[in-house]
PDB file of C-alpha atoms in Angstrom:
ATOM      1  CA  MET A   1     119.526  93.725  82.545  1.00  0.00           C
ATOM      2  CA  THR A   2     121.402  92.369  80.171  1.00  0.00           C
ATOM      3  CA  ASN A   3     120.669  93.245  76.132  1.00  0.00           C
ATOM      4  CA  PRO A   4     119.365  89.412  73.875  1.00  0.00           C
ATOM      5  CA  LEU A   5     121.675  87.406  72.468  1.00  0.00           C
ATOM      6  CA  PHE A   6     121.467  87.713  68.367  1.00  0.00           C
ATOM      7  CA  TYR A   7     122.698  84.925  66.813  1.00  0.00           C
ATOM      8  CA  ALA A   8     124.238  83.874  63.300  1.00  0.00           C
ATOM      9  CA  LYS A   9     121.703  82.916  59.902  1.00  0.00           C
ATOM     10  CA  ILE A  10     122.585  80.420  57.157  1.00  0.00           C
ATOM     11  CA  ILE A  11     120.877  80.665  53.474  1.00  0.00           C
ATOM     12  CA  LEU A  12     120.409  76.780  52.967  1.00  0.00           C
ATOM     13  CA  PHE A  13     119.187  78.026  49.631  1.00  0.00           C
ATOM     14  CA  GLY A  14     118.573  80.928  47.587  1.00  0.00           C
ATOM     15  CA  GLU A  15     121.763  82.724  47.487  1.00  0.00           C
ATOM     16  CA  TYR A  16     121.422  85.380  44.806  1.00  0.00           C
ATOM     17  CA  GLY A  17     118.464  83.696  43.298  1.00  0.00           C
ATOM     18  CA  MET A  18     116.372  85.300  45.396  1.00  0.00           C
ATOM     19  CA  ILE A  19     117.208  88.424  44.152  1.00  0.00           C
ATOM     20  CA  GLU A  20     115.722  87.345  40.892  1.00  0.00           C
ATOM     21  CA  ASP A  21     112.593  85.802  42.392  1.00  0.00           C
ATOM     22  CA  SER A  22     113.352  82.348  43.708  1.00  0.00           C
ATOM     23  CA  GLN A  23     112.426  80.907  46.789  1.00  0.00           C
ATOM     24  CA  GLY A  24     115.067  80.581  49.713  1.00  0.00           C
ATOM     25  CA  LEU A  25     114.757  79.203  52.572  1.00  0.00           C
ATOM     26  CA  VAL A  26     117.221  80.467  55.880  1.00  0.00           C
ATOM     27  CA  VAL A  27     117.407  79.260  58.888  1.00  0.00           C
ATOM     28  CA  PRO A  28     119.307  80.539  62.705  1.00  0.00           C
ATOM     29  CA  TYR A  29     122.344  79.298  63.883  1.00  0.00           C
ATOM     30  CA  SER A  30     123.535  79.688  67.293  1.00  0.00           C
ATOM     31  CA  PHE A  31     126.441  78.825  67.529  1.00  0.00           C
ATOM     32  CA  TYR A  32     127.751  82.372  66.482  1.00  0.00           C
ATOM     33  CA  LYS A  33     126.124  84.803  68.539  1.00  0.00           C
ATOM     34  CA  GLY A  34     126.235  88.926  68.973  1.00  0.00           C
ATOM     35  CA  THR A  35     124.978  91.502  71.739  1.00  0.00           C
ATOM     36  CA  LEU A  36     124.677  94.832  72.720  1.00  0.00           C
ATOM     37  CA  LYS A  37     126.686  95.715  76.191  1.00  0.00           C
ATOM     38  CA  PHE A  38     128.707  98.162  77.803  1.00  0.00           C
ATOM     39  CA  SER A  39     132.255  98.659  78.833  1.00  0.00           C
ATOM     40  CA  ASP A  40     135.162 100.869  79.319  1.00  0.00           C
ATOM     41  CA  LEU A  41     136.699 100.331  76.123  1.00  0.00           C
ATOM     42  CA  SER A  42     140.203  99.264  77.306  1.00  0.00           C
ATOM     43  CA  SER A  43     140.287  96.309  75.001  1.00  0.00           C
ATOM     44  CA  GLU A  44     141.284  97.165  70.941  1.00  0.00           C
ATOM     45  CA  PHE A  45     137.903  95.315  70.094  1.00  0.00           C
ATOM     46  CA  GLU A  46     135.666  97.227  72.030  1.00  0.00           C
ATOM     47  CA  LEU A  47     136.631 100.627  70.982  1.00  0.00           C
ATOM     48  CA  LYS A  48     136.819  99.451  67.468  1.00  0.00           C
ATOM     49  CA  SER A  49     133.350  98.064  68.033  1.00  0.00           C
ATOM     50  CA  ASN A  50     132.306 101.354  69.423  1.00  0.00           C
ATOM     51  CA  ARG A  51     133.604 103.782  66.917  1.00  0.00           C
ATOM     52  CA  HIS A  52     131.879 101.803  64.090  1.00  0.00           C
ATOM     53  CA  LEU A  53     128.426 102.059  66.031  1.00  0.00           C
ATOM     54  CA  GLN A  54     129.574 106.087  66.321  1.00  0.00           C
ATOM     55  CA  LYS A  55     130.033 105.975  62.190  1.00  0.00           C
ATOM     56  CA  TYR A  56     126.599 103.707  61.997  1.00  0.00           C
ATOM     57  CA  SER A  57     124.726 106.364  64.148  1.00  0.00           C
ATOM     58  CA  GLU A  58     125.100 109.036  61.706  1.00  0.00           C
ATOM     59  CA  TYR A  59     123.791 106.584  58.804  1.00  0.00           C
ATOM     60  CA  LEU A  60     121.103 106.066  60.952  1.00  0.00           C
ATOM     61  CA  THR A  61     120.404 109.488  61.184  1.00  0.00           C
ATOM     62  CA  THR A  62     119.851 110.158  57.332  1.00  0.00           C
ATOM     63  CA  LEU A  63     117.016 107.329  56.970  1.00  0.00           C
ATOM     64  CA  ASP A  64     113.424 108.477  56.737  1.00  0.00           C
ATOM     65  CA  LEU A  65     111.704 105.355  58.710  1.00  0.00           C
ATOM     66  CA  SER A  66     108.162 105.238  58.854  1.00  0.00           C
ATOM     67  CA  ASP A  67     106.170 106.145  62.475  1.00  0.00           C
ATOM     68  CA  ASP A  68     105.457 102.672  62.824  1.00  0.00           C
ATOM     69  CA  PHE A  69     109.528 101.555  63.075  1.00  0.00           C
ATOM     70  CA  LYS A  70     111.184 104.432  64.124  1.00  0.00           C
ATOM     71  CA  LEU A  71     114.244 104.273  66.091  1.00  0.00           C
ATOM     72  CA  ASP A  72     115.166 106.465  69.075  1.00  0.00           C
ATOM     73  CA  ILE A  73     118.858 107.765  67.438  1.00  0.00           C
ATOM     74  CA  GLY A  74     119.100 110.134  70.929  1.00  0.00           C
ATOM     75  CA  SER A  75     119.181 107.322  72.884  1.00  0.00           C
ATOM     76  CA  PHE A  76     121.643 105.103  71.164  1.00  0.00           C
ATOM     77  CA  LYS A  77     124.237 108.103  70.241  1.00  0.00           C
ATOM     78  CA  ASN A  78     124.143 108.612  74.211  1.00  0.00           C
ATOM     79  CA  ASP A  79     124.840 104.518  74.415  1.00  0.00           C
ATOM     80  CA  ILE A  80     127.353 105.050  72.615  1.00  0.00           C
ATOM     81  CA  SER A  81     129.198 108.025  74.663  1.00  0.00           C
ATOM     82  CA  ASN A  82     128.596 105.393  77.392  1.00  0.00           C
ATOM     83  CA  GLY A  83     130.634 103.054  76.439  1.00  0.00           C
ATOM     84  CA  LEU A  84     127.571 100.684  74.220  1.00  0.00           C
ATOM     85  CA  PHE A  85     129.807  98.485  71.723  1.00  0.00           C
ATOM     86  CA  PHE A  86     128.806  95.117  70.027  1.00  0.00           C
ATOM     87  CA  ASP A  87     130.465  91.785  71.691  1.00  0.00           C
ATOM     88  CA  SER A  88     130.114  89.254  68.711  1.00  0.00           C
ATOM     89  CA  ASN A  89     131.595  85.868  67.920  1.00  0.00           C
ATOM     90  CA  ILE A  90     130.268  86.229  64.689  1.00  0.00           C
ATOM     91  CA  PRO A  91     133.002  85.662  62.100  1.00  0.00           C
ATOM     92  CA  GLN A  92     132.855  88.474  59.123  1.00  0.00           C
ATOM     93  CA  GLY A  93     133.212  87.843  55.323  1.00  0.00           C
ATOM     94  CA  TYR A  94     131.387  84.008  56.061  1.00  0.00           C
ATOM     95  CA  GLY A  95     128.145  84.863  54.772  1.00  0.00           C
ATOM     96  CA  VAL A  96     126.879  83.802  58.066  1.00  0.00           C
ATOM     97  CA  GLY A  97     125.236  87.586  58.749  1.00  0.00           C
ATOM     98  CA  SER A  98     127.548  89.381  61.587  1.00  0.00           C
ATOM     99  CA  SER A  99     126.021  93.043  60.072  1.00  0.00           C
ATOM    100  CA  GLY A 100     122.227  91.021  60.019  1.00  0.00           C
ATOM    101  CA  ALA A 101     122.910  90.184  64.001  1.00  0.00           C
ATOM    102  CA  LEU A 102     124.021  93.840  64.490  1.00  0.00           C
ATOM    103  CA  VAL A 103     121.066  95.224  62.703  1.00  0.00           C
ATOM    104  CA  ALA A 104     118.454  93.142  64.546  1.00  0.00           C
ATOM    105  CA  ALA A 105     120.307  94.069  68.386  1.00  0.00           C
ATOM    106  CA  ILE A 106     119.884  97.902  67.233  1.00  0.00           C
ATOM    107  CA  PHE A 107     116.000  97.833  66.243  1.00  0.00           C
ATOM    108  CA  GLU A 108     115.190  95.791  69.247  1.00  0.00           C
ATOM    109  CA  LYS A 109     116.660  98.040  71.299  1.00  0.00           C
ATOM    110  CA  TYR A 110     116.035 101.261  69.882  1.00  0.00           C
ATOM    111  CA  SER A 111     112.979 101.033  68.614  1.00  0.00           C
ATOM    112  CA  ILE A 112     110.486 103.214  69.383  1.00  0.00           C
ATOM    113  CA  SER A 113     107.190 101.037  68.742  1.00  0.00           C
ATOM    114  CA  LYS A 114     108.103  97.569  70.457  1.00  0.00           C
ATOM    115  CA  LEU A 115     107.387  94.459  68.305  1.00  0.00           C
ATOM    116  CA  ASN A 116     106.883  90.822  69.338  1.00  0.00           C
ATOM    117  CA  PRO A 117     108.695  88.185  67.335  1.00  0.00           C
ATOM    118  CA  GLU A 118     106.635  85.347  67.948  1.00  0.00           C
ATOM    119  CA  ASN A 119     103.322  87.727  67.024  1.00  0.00           C
ATOM    120  CA  ILE A 120     104.090  90.064  64.024  1.00  0.00           C
ATOM    121  CA  SER A 121     101.751  89.389  61.055  1.00  0.00           C
ATOM    122  CA  LYS A 122     102.642  88.315  57.742  1.00  0.00           C
ATOM    123  CA  ASN A 123     102.118  92.187  56.045  1.00  0.00           C
ATOM    124  CA  ASN A 124     104.313  93.635  59.490  1.00  0.00           C
ATOM    125  CA  LEU A 125     107.176  90.794  58.273  1.00  0.00           C
ATOM    126  CA  LYS A 126     107.039  92.443  54.815  1.00  0.00           C
ATOM    127  CA  LYS A 127     107.570  96.172  56.050  1.00  0.00           C
ATOM    128  CA  LEU A 128     109.992  95.139  58.367  1.00  0.00           C
ATOM    129  CA  LYS A 129     112.089  93.031  56.107  1.00  0.00           C
ATOM    130  CA  ALA A 130     111.813  96.192  54.417  1.00  0.00           C
ATOM    131  CA  VAL A 131     112.902  98.242  57.331  1.00  0.00           C
ATOM    132  CA  PHE A 132     115.794  96.144  57.727  1.00  0.00           C
ATOM    133  CA  GLY A 133     116.794  96.861  54.304  1.00  0.00           C
ATOM    134  CA  GLU A 134     117.420 100.018  54.772  1.00  0.00           C
ATOM    135  CA  MET A 135     119.097  99.663  57.878  1.00  0.00           C
ATOM    136  CA  GLU A 136     121.612  97.221  56.890  1.00  0.00           C
ATOM    137  CA  SER A 137     122.734  98.782  53.284  1.00  0.00           C
ATOM    138  CA  TYR A 138     125.179 100.724  55.105  1.00  0.00           C
ATOM    139  CA  PHE A 139     127.462  97.629  55.393  1.00  0.00           C
ATOM    140  CA  HIS A 140     126.629  96.099  51.528  1.00  0.00           C
ATOM    141  CA  GLY A 141     125.621  98.987  49.332  1.00  0.00           C
ATOM    142  CA  LYS A 142     122.637  97.038  48.668  1.00  0.00           C
ATOM    143  CA  SER A 143     120.465  94.492  51.378  1.00  0.00           C
ATOM    144  CA  SER A 144     117.364  92.676  51.216  1.00  0.00           C
ATOM    145  CA  GLY A 145     116.920  92.504  54.717  1.00  0.00           C
ATOM    146  CA  MET A 146     116.516  88.894  54.981  1.00  0.00           C
ATOM    147  CA  ASP A 147     119.753  88.640  57.684  1.00  0.00           C
ATOM    148  CA  PRO A 148     118.352  90.870  60.062  1.00  0.00           C
ATOM    149  CA  LEU A 149     115.154  89.777  59.654  1.00  0.00           C
ATOM    150  CA  ILE A 150     116.015  86.070  60.360  1.00  0.00           C
ATOM    151  CA  CYS A 151     118.556  86.983  63.127  1.00  0.00           C
ATOM    152  CA  TYR A 152     115.572  89.145  64.508  1.00  0.00           C
ATOM    153  CA  MET A 153     112.870  86.629  64.384  1.00  0.00           C
ATOM    154  CA  ASN A 154     115.483  83.582  65.111  1.00  0.00           C
ATOM    155  CA  LEU A 155     113.239  80.980  63.474  1.00  0.00           C
ATOM    156  CA  PRO A 156     113.594  79.589  59.891  1.00  0.00           C
ATOM    157  CA  ILE A 157     111.882  82.195  57.189  1.00  0.00           C
ATOM    158  CA  LEU A 158     111.024  80.352  53.954  1.00  0.00           C
ATOM    159  CA  ILE A 159     110.784  83.135  51.420  1.00  0.00           C
ATOM    160  CA  GLU A 160     108.079  82.602  48.920  1.00  0.00           C
ATOM    161  CA  ASN A 161     109.033  85.468  46.380  1.00  0.00           C
ATOM    162  CA  LYS A 162     110.269  89.175  46.457  1.00  0.00           C
ATOM    163  CA  GLU A 163     106.998  90.265  47.912  1.00  0.00           C
ATOM    164  CA  ASN A 164     105.894  87.180  50.432  1.00  0.00           C
ATOM    165  CA  LEU A 165     107.885  85.358  53.517  1.00  0.00           C
ATOM    166  CA  ASP A 166     106.619  83.453  56.173  1.00  0.00           C
ATOM    167  CA  ARG A 167     107.879  81.478  59.399  1.00  0.00           C
ATOM    168  CA  VAL A 168     108.476  77.851  58.838  1.00  0.00           C
ATOM    169  CA  ASN A 169     109.351  74.269  60.361  1.00  0.00           C
ATOM    170  CA  ILE A 170     112.830  72.612  59.565  1.00  0.00           C
ATOM    171  CA  PRO A 171     112.268  68.783  59.763  1.00  0.00           C
ATOM    172  CA  GLU A 172     113.103  68.118  63.216  1.00  0.00           C
ATOM    173  CA  GLY A 173     117.383  66.575  62.896  1.00  0.00           C
ATOM    174  CA  GLU A 174     117.897  63.203  64.726  1.00  0.00           C
ATOM    175  CA  LYS A 175     121.125  61.052  64.187  1.00  0.00           C
ATOM    176  CA  GLY A 176     121.788  59.818  60.660  1.00  0.00           C
ATOM    177  CA  LYS A 177     124.239  59.267  58.620  1.00  0.00           C
ATOM    178  CA  GLY A 178     123.335  62.044  56.577  1.00  0.00           C
ATOM    179  CA  ALA A 179     124.712  65.535  57.631  1.00  0.00           C
ATOM    180  CA  ILE A 180     124.311  69.298  56.429  1.00  0.00           C
ATOM    181  CA  PHE A 181     128.188  70.754  57.340  1.00  0.00           C
ATOM    182  CA  LEU A 182     130.183  73.946  56.689  1.00  0.00           C
ATOM    183  CA  ILE A 183     133.483  73.977  54.978  1.00  0.00           C
ATOM    184  CA  ASP A 184     135.947  76.977  56.070  1.00  0.00           C
ATOM    185  CA  SER A 185     137.483  77.870  52.774  1.00  0.00           C
ATOM    186  CA  GLY A 186     140.608  80.052  54.522  1.00  0.00           C
ATOM    187  CA  ILE A 187     139.655  83.103  53.555  1.00  0.00           C
ATOM    188  CA  THR A 188     137.220  86.109  54.079  1.00  0.00           C
ATOM    189  CA  GLY A 189     134.505  86.933  51.256  1.00  0.00           C
ATOM    190  CA  GLU A 190     133.410  90.056  50.838  1.00  0.00           C
ATOM    191  CA  THR A 191     129.502  90.870  49.561  1.00  0.00           C
ATOM    192  CA  GLY A 192     129.602  93.800  47.943  1.00  0.00           C
ATOM    193  CA  PRO A 193     132.615  92.723  44.687  1.00  0.00           C
ATOM    194  CA  MET A 194     130.443  89.234  44.802  1.00  0.00           C
ATOM    195  CA  ILE A 195     127.278  90.879  43.873  1.00  0.00           C
ATOM    196  CA  GLN A 196     128.728  93.533  41.545  1.00  0.00           C
ATOM    197  CA  ILE A 197     130.041  90.152  39.691  1.00  0.00           C
ATOM    198  CA  PHE A 198     126.377  88.583  39.772  1.00  0.00           C
ATOM    199  CA  PHE A 199     124.688  91.807  38.584  1.00  0.00           C
ATOM    200  CA  GLU A 200     127.367  92.002  35.826  1.00  0.00           C
ATOM    201  CA  LYS A 201     126.499  88.896  34.462  1.00  0.00           C
ATOM    202  CA  MET A 202     122.501  89.363  34.817  1.00  0.00           C
ATOM    203  CA  LYS A 203     123.540  92.089  31.824  1.00  0.00           C
ATOM    204  CA  THR A 204     123.921  88.634  30.069  1.00  0.00           C
ATOM    205  CA  GLU A 205     120.729  87.053  28.017  1.00  0.00           C
ATOM    206  CA  GLY A 206     121.746  83.649  28.439  1.00  0.00           C
ATOM    207  CA  PHE A 207     123.122  83.825  31.826  1.00  0.00           C
ATOM    208  CA  ARG A 208     119.893  85.464  32.786  1.00  0.00           C
ATOM    209  CA  LYS A 209     117.644  82.436  30.759  1.00  0.00           C
ATOM    210  CA  THR A 210     119.283  79.737  32.805  1.00  0.00           C
ATOM    211  CA  LEU A 211     119.393  80.805  35.566  1.00  0.00           C
ATOM    212  CA  LYS A 212     115.613  81.310  35.776  1.00  0.00           C
ATOM    213  CA  GLU A 213     115.048  78.544  33.360  1.00  0.00           C
ATOM    214  CA  GLU A 214     117.286  75.931  35.384  1.00  0.00           C
ATOM    215  CA  PHE A 215     118.970  77.732  38.694  1.00  0.00           C
ATOM    216  CA  ILE A 216     115.543  78.634  40.307  1.00  0.00           C
ATOM    217  CA  ARG A 217     113.896  75.352  39.288  1.00  0.00           C
ATOM    218  CA  TYR A 218     116.687  73.068  40.922  1.00  0.00           C
ATOM    219  CA  ASN A 219     116.941  75.916  44.225  1.00  0.00           C
ATOM    220  CA  ASN A 220     112.897  75.477  44.670  1.00  0.00           C
ATOM    221  CA  ALA A 221     112.718  71.482  44.273  1.00  0.00           C
ATOM    222  CA  CYS A 222     115.374  71.682  46.836  1.00  0.00           C
ATOM    223  CA  ILE A 223     113.337  73.740  49.191  1.00  0.00           C
ATOM    224  CA  GLU A 224     110.044  72.109  48.861  1.00  0.00           C
ATOM    225  CA  SER A 225     111.612  67.999  48.780  1.00  0.00           C
ATOM    226  CA  PHE A 226     114.286  69.396  52.154  1.00  0.00           C
ATOM    227  CA  LEU A 227     110.825  70.830  53.716  1.00  0.00           C
ATOM    228  CA  LYS A 228     108.950  67.147  53.869  1.00  0.00           C
ATOM    229  CA  LYS A 229     111.925  65.390  54.371  1.00  0.00           C
ATOM    230  CA  ASP A 230     112.599  63.653  50.875  1.00  0.00           C
ATOM    231  CA  MET A 231     115.653  62.900  50.697  1.00  0.00           C
ATOM    232  CA  ASN A 232     116.064  61.098  47.071  1.00  0.00           C
ATOM    233  CA  PRO A 233     114.173  63.913  44.970  1.00  0.00           C
ATOM    234  CA  PHE A 234     116.273  66.317  47.418  1.00  0.00           C
ATOM    235  CA  PHE A 235     120.186  65.197  46.716  1.00  0.00           C
ATOM    236  CA  ARG A 236     118.600  64.682  42.890  1.00  0.00           C
ATOM    237  CA  ASN A 237     118.165  68.216  42.870  1.00  0.00           C
ATOM    238  CA  LEU A 238     120.783  68.903  45.159  1.00  0.00           C
ATOM    239  CA  LYS A 239     123.513  67.484  42.161  1.00  0.00           C
ATOM    240  CA  LYS A 240     122.152  69.593  39.501  1.00  0.00           C
ATOM    241  CA  LEU A 241     122.352  73.079  41.367  1.00  0.00           C
ATOM    242  CA  SER A 242     125.642  72.364  42.872  1.00  0.00           C
ATOM    243  CA  HIS A 243     126.401  71.020  39.271  1.00  0.00           C
ATOM    244  CA  TRP A 244     125.335  74.670  37.718  1.00  0.00           C
ATOM    245  CA  ALA A 245     127.199  76.823  40.372  1.00  0.00           C
ATOM    246  CA  TYR A 246     130.426  75.064  39.426  1.00  0.00           C
ATOM    247  CA  GLU A 247     129.421  76.172  35.616  1.00  0.00           C
ATOM    248  CA  HIS A 248     128.285  79.793  36.735  1.00  0.00           C
ATOM    249  CA  PHE A 249     129.429  80.653  39.745  1.00  0.00           C
ATOM    250  CA  ARG A 250     133.380  80.621  39.378  1.00  0.00           C
ATOM    251  CA  PRO A 251     134.211  83.625  40.566  1.00  0.00           C
ATOM    252  CA  MET A 252     132.289  83.193  43.452  1.00  0.00           C
ATOM    253  CA  ILE A 253     133.941  79.801  44.308  1.00  0.00           C
ATOM    254  CA  PRO A 254     136.976  80.151  46.658  1.00  0.00           C
ATOM    255  CA  GLU A 255     140.234  78.445  44.633  1.00  0.00           C
ATOM    256  CA  SER A 256     140.458  76.318  48.030  1.00  0.00           C
ATOM    257  CA  ILE A 257     137.214  75.004  47.338  1.00  0.00           C
ATOM    258  CA  PHE A 258     137.197  74.735  43.051  1.00  0.00           C
ATOM    259  CA  ASN A 259     138.944  70.844  43.391  1.00  0.00           C
ATOM    260  CA  ILE A 260     136.731  69.452  46.490  1.00  0.00           C
ATOM    261  CA  TRP A 261     133.854  70.696  44.671  1.00  0.00           C
ATOM    262  CA  LYS A 262     134.320  68.844  41.376  1.00  0.00           C
ATOM    263  CA  LYS A 263     135.485  65.786  43.384  1.00  0.00           C
ATOM    264  CA  GLY A 264     131.878  65.891  45.135  1.00  0.00           C
ATOM    265  CA  LEU A 265     129.586  65.777  42.140  1.00  0.00           C
ATOM    266  CA  ASP A 266     132.165  62.803  40.409  1.00  0.00           C
ATOM    267  CA  SER A 267     132.135  61.081  43.074  1.00  0.00           C
ATOM    268  CA  ASN A 268     128.831  61.552  44.439  1.00  0.00           C
ATOM    269  CA  ALA A 269     129.506  61.560  48.068  1.00  0.00           C
ATOM    270  CA  TYR A 270     128.570  64.828  48.594  1.00  0.00           C
ATOM    271  CA  TYR A 271     127.556  68.056  46.762  1.00  0.00           C
ATOM    272  CA  LEU A 272     128.808  71.645  47.990  1.00  0.00           C
ATOM    273  CA  LYS A 273     126.817  75.436  47.299  1.00  0.00           C
ATOM    274  CA  LEU A 274     127.309  78.844  48.507  1.00  0.00           C
ATOM    275  CA  CYS A 275     126.961  79.999  51.669  1.00  0.00           C
ATOM    276  CA  GLY A 276     125.558  83.303  50.826  1.00  0.00           C
ATOM    277  CA  SER A 277     127.253  85.550  48.687  1.00  0.00           C
ATOM    278  CA  GLY A 278     130.711  83.518  48.484  1.00  0.00           C
ATOM    279  CA  GLY A 279     134.248  84.438  47.344  1.00  0.00           C
ATOM    280  CA  GLY A 280     135.172  83.014  51.108  1.00  0.00           C
ATOM    281  CA  GLY A 281     133.886  82.450  54.368  1.00  0.00           C
ATOM    282  CA  TYR A 282     132.165  78.874  54.351  1.00  0.00           C
ATOM    283  CA  ILE A 283     131.030  76.782  52.073  1.00  0.00           C
ATOM    284  CA  LEU A 284     127.803  74.707  52.598  1.00  0.00           C
ATOM    285  CA  GLY A 285     128.220  70.663  52.294  1.00  0.00           C
ATOM    286  CA  PHE A 286     125.171  68.168  51.931  1.00  0.00           C
ATOM    287  CA  THR A 287     126.273  64.573  52.116  1.00  0.00           C
ATOM    288  CA  LYS A 288     124.506  61.426  53.127  1.00  0.00           C
ATOM    289  CA  ASP A 289     127.405  59.798  54.941  1.00  0.00           C
ATOM    290  CA  TYR A 290     128.802  62.517  56.668  1.00  0.00           C
ATOM    291  CA  ALA A 291     131.668  59.558  57.844  1.00  0.00           C
ATOM    292  CA  LYS A 292     133.115  59.312  54.150  1.00  0.00           C
ATOM    293  CA  ALA A 293     132.623  63.410  53.498  1.00  0.00           C
ATOM    294  CA  GLU A 294     134.398  63.932  56.166  1.00  0.00           C
ATOM    295  CA  LYS A 295     137.743  61.021  54.711  1.00  0.00           C
ATOM    296  CA  MET A 296     137.140  62.800  51.886  1.00  0.00           C
ATOM    297  CA  LEU A 297     137.590  66.868  53.088  1.00  0.00           C
ATOM    298  CA  GLU A 298     140.468  65.555  55.493  1.00  0.00           C
ATOM    299  CA  GLY A 299     142.556  69.644  55.796  1.00  0.00           C
ATOM    300  CA  PHE A 300     139.391  71.233  55.595  1.00  0.00           C
ATOM    301  CA  GLN A 301     137.688  72.611  58.893  1.00  0.00           C
ATOM    302  CA  LYS A 302     134.311  71.424  59.466  1.00  0.00           C
ATOM    303  CA  GLU A 303     130.974  72.226  61.239  1.00  0.00           C
ATOM    304  CA  VAL A 304     127.903  70.148  61.379  1.00  0.00           C
ATOM    305  CA  ILE A 305     125.166  72.392  61.232  1.00  0.00           C
ATOM    306  CA  TYR A 306     122.079  69.463  60.643  1.00  0.00           C
ATOM    307  CA  ARG A 307     121.934  65.745  61.250  1.00  0.00           C
ATOM    308  CA  PHE A 308     119.292  63.668  59.225  1.00  0.00           C
TER     309      PHE A 308
END
């Protein structure tokens, strides 16, 4: 029997802000995926993955998960010794949830009480997010649990605040001139150090104030207008959000992206924002005219993820 596939995820809105109670909008991205498999571990990739799972299984034994969410670690360890590995094409350090997909796959296969993602109550979603947070902290030092939750549910999720989240419908994509797209910065990012920089910034009152009064306001307004497919206020707030990030998230913006970020703001041809914690990996782009933006971003690798 083949194990299910777990897709990557993209945080469209809410990176960093979710730590401070902003809304967030996270969607699955099926271009990248991973699944648990068995093999004789003859390739370097498979062997490395198997060894990672070995170390990770030791970490999981230290967690004190509630009865509803307990894992069968014995079976997991046994499968590892029989050649289990995580077969994935999700790039690591790109902000698209490589560790989230792995955590979701392990939970789905080894959780003792089986859940059905299609009818999980809002309350259980919250509990599951906390469990995933504990499981994923191994990879990042501290995790909200949001990435594995999205990968596990394979549905768009709206984070209303720290306490509440729910499934949500994304407006149907259509063949228009506009697009949401990914730009490859060409370097790998590391989540831990970026989050460290953010918490350092949070120690200054000025930054805390502008994050709460400006970033969160623009971020939440973008989510609201996007879900309503109200594109004029969407792009108006998106420009403010992109400009705010350019001013305040400088250390998180890869050097290769600085100039094109500013070019987008100056020309209004497209706007950029972080995809996850930044520092490298992918950057998100939004434009009303993709053909024009594509021309201006020549030389960068791009992937369209949504048309409108």
